[in-house]
PDB file of C-alpha atoms in Angstrom:
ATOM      1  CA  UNK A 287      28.470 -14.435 -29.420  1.00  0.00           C
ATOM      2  CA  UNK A 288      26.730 -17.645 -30.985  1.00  0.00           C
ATOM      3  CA  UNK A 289      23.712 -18.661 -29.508  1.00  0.00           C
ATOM      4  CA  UNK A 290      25.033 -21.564 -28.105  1.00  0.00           C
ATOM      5  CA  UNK A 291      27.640 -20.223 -26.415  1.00  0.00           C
ATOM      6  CA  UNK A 292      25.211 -17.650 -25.556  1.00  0.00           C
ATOM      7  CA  UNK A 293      22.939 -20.672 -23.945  1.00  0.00           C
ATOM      8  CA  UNK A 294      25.936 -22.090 -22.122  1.00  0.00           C
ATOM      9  CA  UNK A 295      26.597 -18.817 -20.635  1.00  0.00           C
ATOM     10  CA  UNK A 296      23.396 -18.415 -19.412  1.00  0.00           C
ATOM     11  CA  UNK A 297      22.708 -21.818 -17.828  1.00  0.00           C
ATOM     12  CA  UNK A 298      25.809 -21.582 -16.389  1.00  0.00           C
ATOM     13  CA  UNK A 299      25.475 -18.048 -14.807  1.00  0.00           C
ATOM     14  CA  UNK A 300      21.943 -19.212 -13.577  1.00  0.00           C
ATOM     15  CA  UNK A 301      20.990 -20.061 -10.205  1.00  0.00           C
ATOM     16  CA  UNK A 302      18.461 -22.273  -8.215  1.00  0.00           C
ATOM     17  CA  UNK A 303      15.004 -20.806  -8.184  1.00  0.00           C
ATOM     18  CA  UNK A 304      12.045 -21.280  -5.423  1.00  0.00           C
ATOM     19  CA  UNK A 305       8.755 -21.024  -6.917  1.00  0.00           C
ATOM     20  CA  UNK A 306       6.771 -19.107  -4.997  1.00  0.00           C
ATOM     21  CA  UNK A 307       3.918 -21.338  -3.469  1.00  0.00           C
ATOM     22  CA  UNK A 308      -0.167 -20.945  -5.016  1.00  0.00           C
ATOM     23  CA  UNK A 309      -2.421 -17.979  -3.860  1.00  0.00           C
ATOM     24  CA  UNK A 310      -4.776 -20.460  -1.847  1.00  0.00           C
ATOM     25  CA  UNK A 311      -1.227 -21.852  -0.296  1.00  0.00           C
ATOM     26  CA  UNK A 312      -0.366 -18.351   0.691  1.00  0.00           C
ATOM     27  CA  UNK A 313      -3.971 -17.510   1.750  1.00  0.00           C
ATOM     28  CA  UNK A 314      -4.369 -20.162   3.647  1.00  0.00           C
ATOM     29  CA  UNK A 315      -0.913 -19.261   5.652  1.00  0.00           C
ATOM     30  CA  UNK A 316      -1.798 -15.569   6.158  1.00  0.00           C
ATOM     31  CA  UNK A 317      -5.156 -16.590   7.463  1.00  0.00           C
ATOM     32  CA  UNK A 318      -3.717 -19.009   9.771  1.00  0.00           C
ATOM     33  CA  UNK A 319      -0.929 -16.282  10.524  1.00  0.00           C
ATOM     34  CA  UNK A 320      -3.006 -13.285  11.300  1.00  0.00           C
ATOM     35  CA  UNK A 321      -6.213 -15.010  12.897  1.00  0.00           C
ATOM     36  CA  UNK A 322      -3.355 -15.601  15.291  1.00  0.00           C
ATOM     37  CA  UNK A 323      -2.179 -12.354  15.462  1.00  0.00           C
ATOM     38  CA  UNK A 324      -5.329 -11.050  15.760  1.00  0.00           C
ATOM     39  CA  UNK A 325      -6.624 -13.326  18.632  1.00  0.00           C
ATOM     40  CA  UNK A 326      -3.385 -12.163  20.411  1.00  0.00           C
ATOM     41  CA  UNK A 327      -3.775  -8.682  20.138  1.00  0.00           C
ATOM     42  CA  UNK A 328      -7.277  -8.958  21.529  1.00  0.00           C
ATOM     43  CA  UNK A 329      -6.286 -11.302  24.548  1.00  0.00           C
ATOM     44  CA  UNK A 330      -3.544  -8.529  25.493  1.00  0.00           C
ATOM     45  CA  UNK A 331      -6.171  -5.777  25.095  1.00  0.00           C
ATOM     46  CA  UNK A 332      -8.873  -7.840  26.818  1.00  0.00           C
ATOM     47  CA  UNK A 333     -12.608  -9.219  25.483  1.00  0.00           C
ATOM     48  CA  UNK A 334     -15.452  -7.493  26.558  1.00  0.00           C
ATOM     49  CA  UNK A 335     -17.315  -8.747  29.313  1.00  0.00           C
ATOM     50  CA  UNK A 336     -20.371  -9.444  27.307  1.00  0.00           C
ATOM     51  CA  UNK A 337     -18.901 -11.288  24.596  1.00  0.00           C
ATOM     52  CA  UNK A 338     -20.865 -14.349  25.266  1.00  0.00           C
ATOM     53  CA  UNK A 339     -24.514 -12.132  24.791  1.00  0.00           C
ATOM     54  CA  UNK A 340     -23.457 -10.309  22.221  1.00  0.00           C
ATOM     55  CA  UNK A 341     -22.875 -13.267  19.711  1.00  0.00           C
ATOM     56  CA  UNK A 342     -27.158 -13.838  20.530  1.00  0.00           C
ATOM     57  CA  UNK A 343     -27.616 -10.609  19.295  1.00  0.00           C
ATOM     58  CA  UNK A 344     -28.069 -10.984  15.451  1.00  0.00           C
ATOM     59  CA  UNK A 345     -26.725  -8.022  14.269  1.00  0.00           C
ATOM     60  CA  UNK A 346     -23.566  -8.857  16.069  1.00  0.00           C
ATOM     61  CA  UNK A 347     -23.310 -12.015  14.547  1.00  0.00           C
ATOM     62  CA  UNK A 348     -23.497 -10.685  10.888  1.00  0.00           C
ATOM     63  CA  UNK A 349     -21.136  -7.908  11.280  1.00  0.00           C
ATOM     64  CA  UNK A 350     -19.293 -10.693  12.647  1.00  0.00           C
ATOM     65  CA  UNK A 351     -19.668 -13.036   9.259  1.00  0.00           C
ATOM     66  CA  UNK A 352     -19.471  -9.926   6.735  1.00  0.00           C
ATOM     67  CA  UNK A 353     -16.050  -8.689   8.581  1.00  0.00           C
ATOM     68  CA  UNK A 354     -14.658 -12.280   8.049  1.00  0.00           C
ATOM     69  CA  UNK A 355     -15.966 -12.649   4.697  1.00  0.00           C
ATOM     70  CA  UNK A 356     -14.495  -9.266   3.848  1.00  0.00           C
ATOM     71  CA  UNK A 357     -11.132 -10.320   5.286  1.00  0.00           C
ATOM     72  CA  UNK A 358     -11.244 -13.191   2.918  1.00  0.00           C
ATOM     73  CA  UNK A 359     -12.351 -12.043  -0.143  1.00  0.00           C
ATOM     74  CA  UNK A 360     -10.228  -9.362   0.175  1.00  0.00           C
ATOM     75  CA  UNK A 361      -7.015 -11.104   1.024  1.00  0.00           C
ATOM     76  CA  UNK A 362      -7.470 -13.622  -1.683  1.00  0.00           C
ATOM     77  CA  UNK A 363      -8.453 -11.280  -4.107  1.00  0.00           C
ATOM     78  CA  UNK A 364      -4.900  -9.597  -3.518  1.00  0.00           C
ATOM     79  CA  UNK A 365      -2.906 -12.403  -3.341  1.00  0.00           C
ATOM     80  CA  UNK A 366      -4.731 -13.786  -7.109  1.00  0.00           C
ATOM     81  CA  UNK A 367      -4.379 -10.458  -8.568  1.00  0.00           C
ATOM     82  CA  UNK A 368      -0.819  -9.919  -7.832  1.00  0.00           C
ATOM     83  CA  UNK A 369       0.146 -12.395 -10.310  1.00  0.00           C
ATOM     84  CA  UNK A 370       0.857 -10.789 -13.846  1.00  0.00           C
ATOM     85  CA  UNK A 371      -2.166 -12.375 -15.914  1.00  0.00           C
ATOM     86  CA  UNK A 372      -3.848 -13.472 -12.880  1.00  0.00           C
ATOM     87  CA  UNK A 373      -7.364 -11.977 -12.858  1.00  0.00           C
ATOM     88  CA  UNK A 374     -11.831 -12.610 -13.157  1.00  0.00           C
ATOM     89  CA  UNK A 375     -14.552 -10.675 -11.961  1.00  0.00           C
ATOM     90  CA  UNK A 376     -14.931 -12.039  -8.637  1.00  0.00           C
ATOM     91  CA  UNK A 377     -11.577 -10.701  -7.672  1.00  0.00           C
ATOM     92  CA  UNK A 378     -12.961  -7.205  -6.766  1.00  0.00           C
ATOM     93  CA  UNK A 379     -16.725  -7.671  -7.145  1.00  0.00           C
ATOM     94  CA  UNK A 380     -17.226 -10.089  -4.012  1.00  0.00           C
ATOM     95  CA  UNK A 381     -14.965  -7.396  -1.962  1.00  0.00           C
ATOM     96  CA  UNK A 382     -16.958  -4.911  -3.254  1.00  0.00           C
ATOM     97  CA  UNK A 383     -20.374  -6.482  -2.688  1.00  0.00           C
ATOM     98  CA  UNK A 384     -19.403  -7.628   1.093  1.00  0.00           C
ATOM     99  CA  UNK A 385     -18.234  -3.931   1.915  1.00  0.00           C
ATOM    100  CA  UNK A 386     -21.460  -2.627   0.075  1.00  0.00           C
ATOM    101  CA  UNK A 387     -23.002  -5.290   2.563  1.00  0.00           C
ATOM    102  CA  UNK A 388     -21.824  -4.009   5.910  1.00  0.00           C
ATOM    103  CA  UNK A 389     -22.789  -0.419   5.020  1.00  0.00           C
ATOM    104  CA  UNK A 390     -25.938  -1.616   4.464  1.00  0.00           C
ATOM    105  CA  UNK A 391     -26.441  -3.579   7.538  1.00  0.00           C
ATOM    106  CA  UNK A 392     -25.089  -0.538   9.669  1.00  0.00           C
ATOM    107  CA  UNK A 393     -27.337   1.698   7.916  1.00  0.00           C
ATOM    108  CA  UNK A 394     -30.654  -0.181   7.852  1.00  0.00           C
ATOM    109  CA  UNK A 395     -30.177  -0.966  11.776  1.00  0.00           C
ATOM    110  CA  UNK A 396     -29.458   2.948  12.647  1.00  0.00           C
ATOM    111  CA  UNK A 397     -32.470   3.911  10.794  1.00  0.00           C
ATOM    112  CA  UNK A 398     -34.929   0.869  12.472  1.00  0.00           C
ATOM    113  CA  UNK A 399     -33.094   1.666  15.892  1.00  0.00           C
ATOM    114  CA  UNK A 400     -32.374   5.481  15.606  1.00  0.00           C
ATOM    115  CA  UNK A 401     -29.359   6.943  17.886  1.00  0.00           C
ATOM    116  CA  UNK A 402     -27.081   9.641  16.630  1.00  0.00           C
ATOM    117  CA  UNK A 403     -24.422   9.860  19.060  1.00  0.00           C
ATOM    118  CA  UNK A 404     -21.300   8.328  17.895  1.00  0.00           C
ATOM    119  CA  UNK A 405     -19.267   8.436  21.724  1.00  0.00           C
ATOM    120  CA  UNK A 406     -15.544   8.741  21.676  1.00  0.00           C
ATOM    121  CA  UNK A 407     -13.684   5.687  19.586  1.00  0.00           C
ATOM    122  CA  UNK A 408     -10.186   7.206  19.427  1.00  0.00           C
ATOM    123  CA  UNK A 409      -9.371   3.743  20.693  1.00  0.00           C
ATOM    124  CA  UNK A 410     -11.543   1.787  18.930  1.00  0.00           C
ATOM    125  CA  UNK A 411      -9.144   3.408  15.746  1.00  0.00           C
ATOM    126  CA  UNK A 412      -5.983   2.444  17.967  1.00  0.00           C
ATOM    127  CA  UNK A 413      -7.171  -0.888  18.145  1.00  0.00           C
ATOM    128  CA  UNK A 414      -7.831  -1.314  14.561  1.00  0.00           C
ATOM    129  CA  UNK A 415      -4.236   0.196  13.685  1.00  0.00           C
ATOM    130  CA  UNK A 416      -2.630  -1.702  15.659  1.00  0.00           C
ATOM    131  CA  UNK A 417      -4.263  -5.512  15.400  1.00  0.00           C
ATOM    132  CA  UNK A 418      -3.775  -4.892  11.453  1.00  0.00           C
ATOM    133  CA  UNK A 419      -0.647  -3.427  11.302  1.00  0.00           C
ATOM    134  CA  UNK A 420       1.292  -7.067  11.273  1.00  0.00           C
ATOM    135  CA  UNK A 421      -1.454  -8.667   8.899  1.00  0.00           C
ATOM    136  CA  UNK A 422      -1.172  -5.979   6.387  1.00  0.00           C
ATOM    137  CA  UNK A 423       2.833  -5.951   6.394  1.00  0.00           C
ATOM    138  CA  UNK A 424       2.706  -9.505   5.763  1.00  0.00           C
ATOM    139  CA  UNK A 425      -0.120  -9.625   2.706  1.00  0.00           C
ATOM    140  CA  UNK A 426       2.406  -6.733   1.225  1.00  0.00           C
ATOM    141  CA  UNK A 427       5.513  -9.196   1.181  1.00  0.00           C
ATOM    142  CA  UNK A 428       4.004 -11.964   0.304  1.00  0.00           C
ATOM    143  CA  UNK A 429       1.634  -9.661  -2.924  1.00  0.00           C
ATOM    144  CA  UNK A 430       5.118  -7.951  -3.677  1.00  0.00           C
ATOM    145  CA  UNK A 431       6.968 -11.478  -4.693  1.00  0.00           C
ATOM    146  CA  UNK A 432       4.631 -11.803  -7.017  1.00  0.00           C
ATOM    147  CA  UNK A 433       5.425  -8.907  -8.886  1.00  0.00           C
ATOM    148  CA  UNK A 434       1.857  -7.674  -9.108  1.00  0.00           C
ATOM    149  CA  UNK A 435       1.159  -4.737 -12.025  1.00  0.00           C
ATOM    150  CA  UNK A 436      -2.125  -3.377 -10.401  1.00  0.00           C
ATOM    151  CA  UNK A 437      -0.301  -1.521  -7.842  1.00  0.00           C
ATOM    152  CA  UNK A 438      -2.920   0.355  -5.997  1.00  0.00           C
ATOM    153  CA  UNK A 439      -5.623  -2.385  -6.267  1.00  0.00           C
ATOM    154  CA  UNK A 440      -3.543  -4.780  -4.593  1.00  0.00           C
ATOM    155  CA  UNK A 441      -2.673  -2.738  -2.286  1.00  0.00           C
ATOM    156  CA  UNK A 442      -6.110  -1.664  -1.462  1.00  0.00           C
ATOM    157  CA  UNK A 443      -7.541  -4.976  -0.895  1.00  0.00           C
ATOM    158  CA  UNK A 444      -4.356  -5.639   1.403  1.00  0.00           C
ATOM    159  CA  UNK A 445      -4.828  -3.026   3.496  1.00  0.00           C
ATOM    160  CA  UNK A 446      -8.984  -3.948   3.377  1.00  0.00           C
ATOM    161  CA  UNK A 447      -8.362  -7.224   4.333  1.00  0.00           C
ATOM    162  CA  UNK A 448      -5.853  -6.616   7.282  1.00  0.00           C
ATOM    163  CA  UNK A 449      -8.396  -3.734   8.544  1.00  0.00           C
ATOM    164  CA  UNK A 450     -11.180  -5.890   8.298  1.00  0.00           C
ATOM    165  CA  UNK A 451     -10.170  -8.695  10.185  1.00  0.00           C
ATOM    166  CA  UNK A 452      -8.599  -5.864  13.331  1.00  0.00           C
ATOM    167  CA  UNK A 453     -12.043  -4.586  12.978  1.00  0.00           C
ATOM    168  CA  UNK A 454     -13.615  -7.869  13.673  1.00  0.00           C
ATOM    169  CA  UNK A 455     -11.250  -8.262  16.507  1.00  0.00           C
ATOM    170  CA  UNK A 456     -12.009  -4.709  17.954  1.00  0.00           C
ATOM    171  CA  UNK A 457     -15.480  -5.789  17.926  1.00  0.00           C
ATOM    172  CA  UNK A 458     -14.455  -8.274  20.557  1.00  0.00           C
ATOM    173  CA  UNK A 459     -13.254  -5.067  22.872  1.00  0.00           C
ATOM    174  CA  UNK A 460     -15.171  -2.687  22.317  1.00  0.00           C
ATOM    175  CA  UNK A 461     -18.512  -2.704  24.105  1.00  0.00           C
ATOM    176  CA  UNK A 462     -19.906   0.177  22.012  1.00  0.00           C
ATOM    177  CA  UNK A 463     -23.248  -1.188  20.017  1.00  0.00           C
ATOM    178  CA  UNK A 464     -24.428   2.138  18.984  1.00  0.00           C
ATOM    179  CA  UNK A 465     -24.376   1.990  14.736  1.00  0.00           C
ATOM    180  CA  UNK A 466     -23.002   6.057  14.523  1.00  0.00           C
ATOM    181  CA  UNK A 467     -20.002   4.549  16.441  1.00  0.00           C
ATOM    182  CA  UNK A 468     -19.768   1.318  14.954  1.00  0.00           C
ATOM    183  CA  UNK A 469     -19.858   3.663  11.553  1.00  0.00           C
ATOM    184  CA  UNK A 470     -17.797   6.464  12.582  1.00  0.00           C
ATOM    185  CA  UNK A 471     -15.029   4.644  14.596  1.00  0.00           C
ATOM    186  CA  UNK A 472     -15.225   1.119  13.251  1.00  0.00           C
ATOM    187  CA  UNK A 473     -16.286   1.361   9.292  1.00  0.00           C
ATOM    188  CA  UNK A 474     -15.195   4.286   8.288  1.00  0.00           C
ATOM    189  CA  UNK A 475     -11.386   3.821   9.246  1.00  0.00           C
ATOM    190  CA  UNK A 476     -11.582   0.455   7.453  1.00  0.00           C
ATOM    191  CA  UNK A 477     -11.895   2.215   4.191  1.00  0.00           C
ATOM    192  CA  UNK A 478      -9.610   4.556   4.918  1.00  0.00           C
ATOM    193  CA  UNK A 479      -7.229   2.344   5.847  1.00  0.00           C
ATOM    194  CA  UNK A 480      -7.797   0.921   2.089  1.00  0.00           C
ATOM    195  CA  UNK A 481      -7.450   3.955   0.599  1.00  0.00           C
ATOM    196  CA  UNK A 482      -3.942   4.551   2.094  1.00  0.00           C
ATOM    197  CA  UNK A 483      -3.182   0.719   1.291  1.00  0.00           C
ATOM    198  CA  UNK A 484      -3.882   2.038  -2.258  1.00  0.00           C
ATOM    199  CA  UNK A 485      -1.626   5.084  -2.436  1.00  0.00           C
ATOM    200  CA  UNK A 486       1.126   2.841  -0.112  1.00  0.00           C
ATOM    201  CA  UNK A 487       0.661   0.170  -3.136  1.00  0.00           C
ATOM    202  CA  UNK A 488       1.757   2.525  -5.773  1.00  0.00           C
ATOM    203  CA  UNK A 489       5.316   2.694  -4.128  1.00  0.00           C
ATOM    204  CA  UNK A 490       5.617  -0.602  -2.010  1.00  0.00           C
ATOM    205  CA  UNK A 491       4.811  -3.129  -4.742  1.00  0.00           C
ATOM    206  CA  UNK A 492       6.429  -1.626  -7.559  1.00  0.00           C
ATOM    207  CA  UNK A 493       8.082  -4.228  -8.663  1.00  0.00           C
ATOM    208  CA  UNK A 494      11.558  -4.354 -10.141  1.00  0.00           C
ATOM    209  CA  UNK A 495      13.756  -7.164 -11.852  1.00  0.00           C
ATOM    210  CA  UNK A 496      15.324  -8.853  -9.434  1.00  0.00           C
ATOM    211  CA  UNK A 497      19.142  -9.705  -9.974  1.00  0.00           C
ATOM    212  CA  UNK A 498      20.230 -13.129 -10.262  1.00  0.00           C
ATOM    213  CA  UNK A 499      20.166 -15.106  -7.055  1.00  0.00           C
ATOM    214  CA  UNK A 500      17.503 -13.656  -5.532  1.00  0.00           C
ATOM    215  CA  UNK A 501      15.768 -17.223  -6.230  1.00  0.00           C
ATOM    216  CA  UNK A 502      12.651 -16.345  -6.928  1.00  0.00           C
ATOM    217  CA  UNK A 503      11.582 -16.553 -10.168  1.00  0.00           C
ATOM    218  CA  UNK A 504       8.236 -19.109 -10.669  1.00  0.00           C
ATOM    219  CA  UNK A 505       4.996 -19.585  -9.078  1.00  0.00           C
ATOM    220  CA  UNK A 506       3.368 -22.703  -8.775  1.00  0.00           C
ATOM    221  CA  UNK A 507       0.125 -23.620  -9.888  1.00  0.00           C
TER     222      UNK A 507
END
């Protein structure tokens, strides 16, 4: 076939495409989305009684701000690296730093403070599960149109993000200030959480070629 009937063929074969919107278009929407989501879930399961004197209790507060700044980081990070070619230091060192953060708030306050019992959090885990469950499926879609090539990463800061931000809202339930439970019940299944967001990546955003028509083809700047 000549190439310009090969170029006829083509244009004529080819279909309308929708660009997929900017990461900070889609961040924006999935923090708008699952703050919602999130606020939801935690109205059905009911605030603790002493949310108003916990937020004057430092310590609150900051696990408060690195939980949100976690959720962020991590969520953007995703959505930039999900785009072939898309990619800087920040995108997993600011992530990593505000995790590193929260560990180190938790322990520093259990060693000034002491306590070693860690109570029952079965449904503290629940909660997080379930309040991240809808965030997380929806960072996956929208990383997966992308067509992101660092599988597991993005996955892992998908599933960090989501559990992050349930986290933050099961710290609105659960009355528990001890930092073994906050630790064992709160932090821990956050990273876990990431891990299996990891190993889910490795199948979930695999991308393939799409066939023609699935009109999605560009992403905007």
């Amino acid at each position: 076939m000549k190439t310009e009937a090969l170029i006829q063929d083509l244009a004529h074969r080819g279909t309308p495409v929708s660009p997929i919107p900017a990461p900070r278009t889609q961040f924006l929407r999935w923090m708008l989305l699952s703050v919602g989501l999130v606020a939801l879930g935690v109205f059905v399961l009911g605030s603790r009684p002493d949310l108003i004197s916990a937020f004057r209790r430092p310590v609150f507060v900051w696990q408060a701000l690195l939980l949100g700044a976690l959720t962020a980081s991590s969520a953007g990070s995703a959505l930039v690296l999900s785009i072939p070619g898309r990619h800087g230091p920040w995108t997993t060192r600011i992530p990593t730093l505000t995790l590193l953060a929260w560990f180190i708030l938790i322990s520093m306050t259990l060693l000034l403070n002491g306590g070693l019992s860690a109570g029952v959090g079965i449904r503290c885990v629940r909660n997080i599960v379930a309040l991240g469950f809808l965030p997380c499926l929806t960072l996956f879609w929208m990383a997966r149109r992308a067509a992101p090539m660092a599988y597991a990463l993005v996955g892992l800061l998908s599933a960090l993000s989501a559990s992050a931000l349930a986290c933050l809202g099961t710290r609105f339930v659960c009355q528990n200030e001890g930092m073994v439970h906050i630790l064992v019940w709160h932090c821990l299944p956050v990273v876990g959480l990431g891990l299996a967001g990891a190993a889910l990546g490795r199948t979930c955003l695999d991308f393939k070629p799409r066939s023609r028509g699935d009109g999605v083809t560009g992403i905007r700047d």
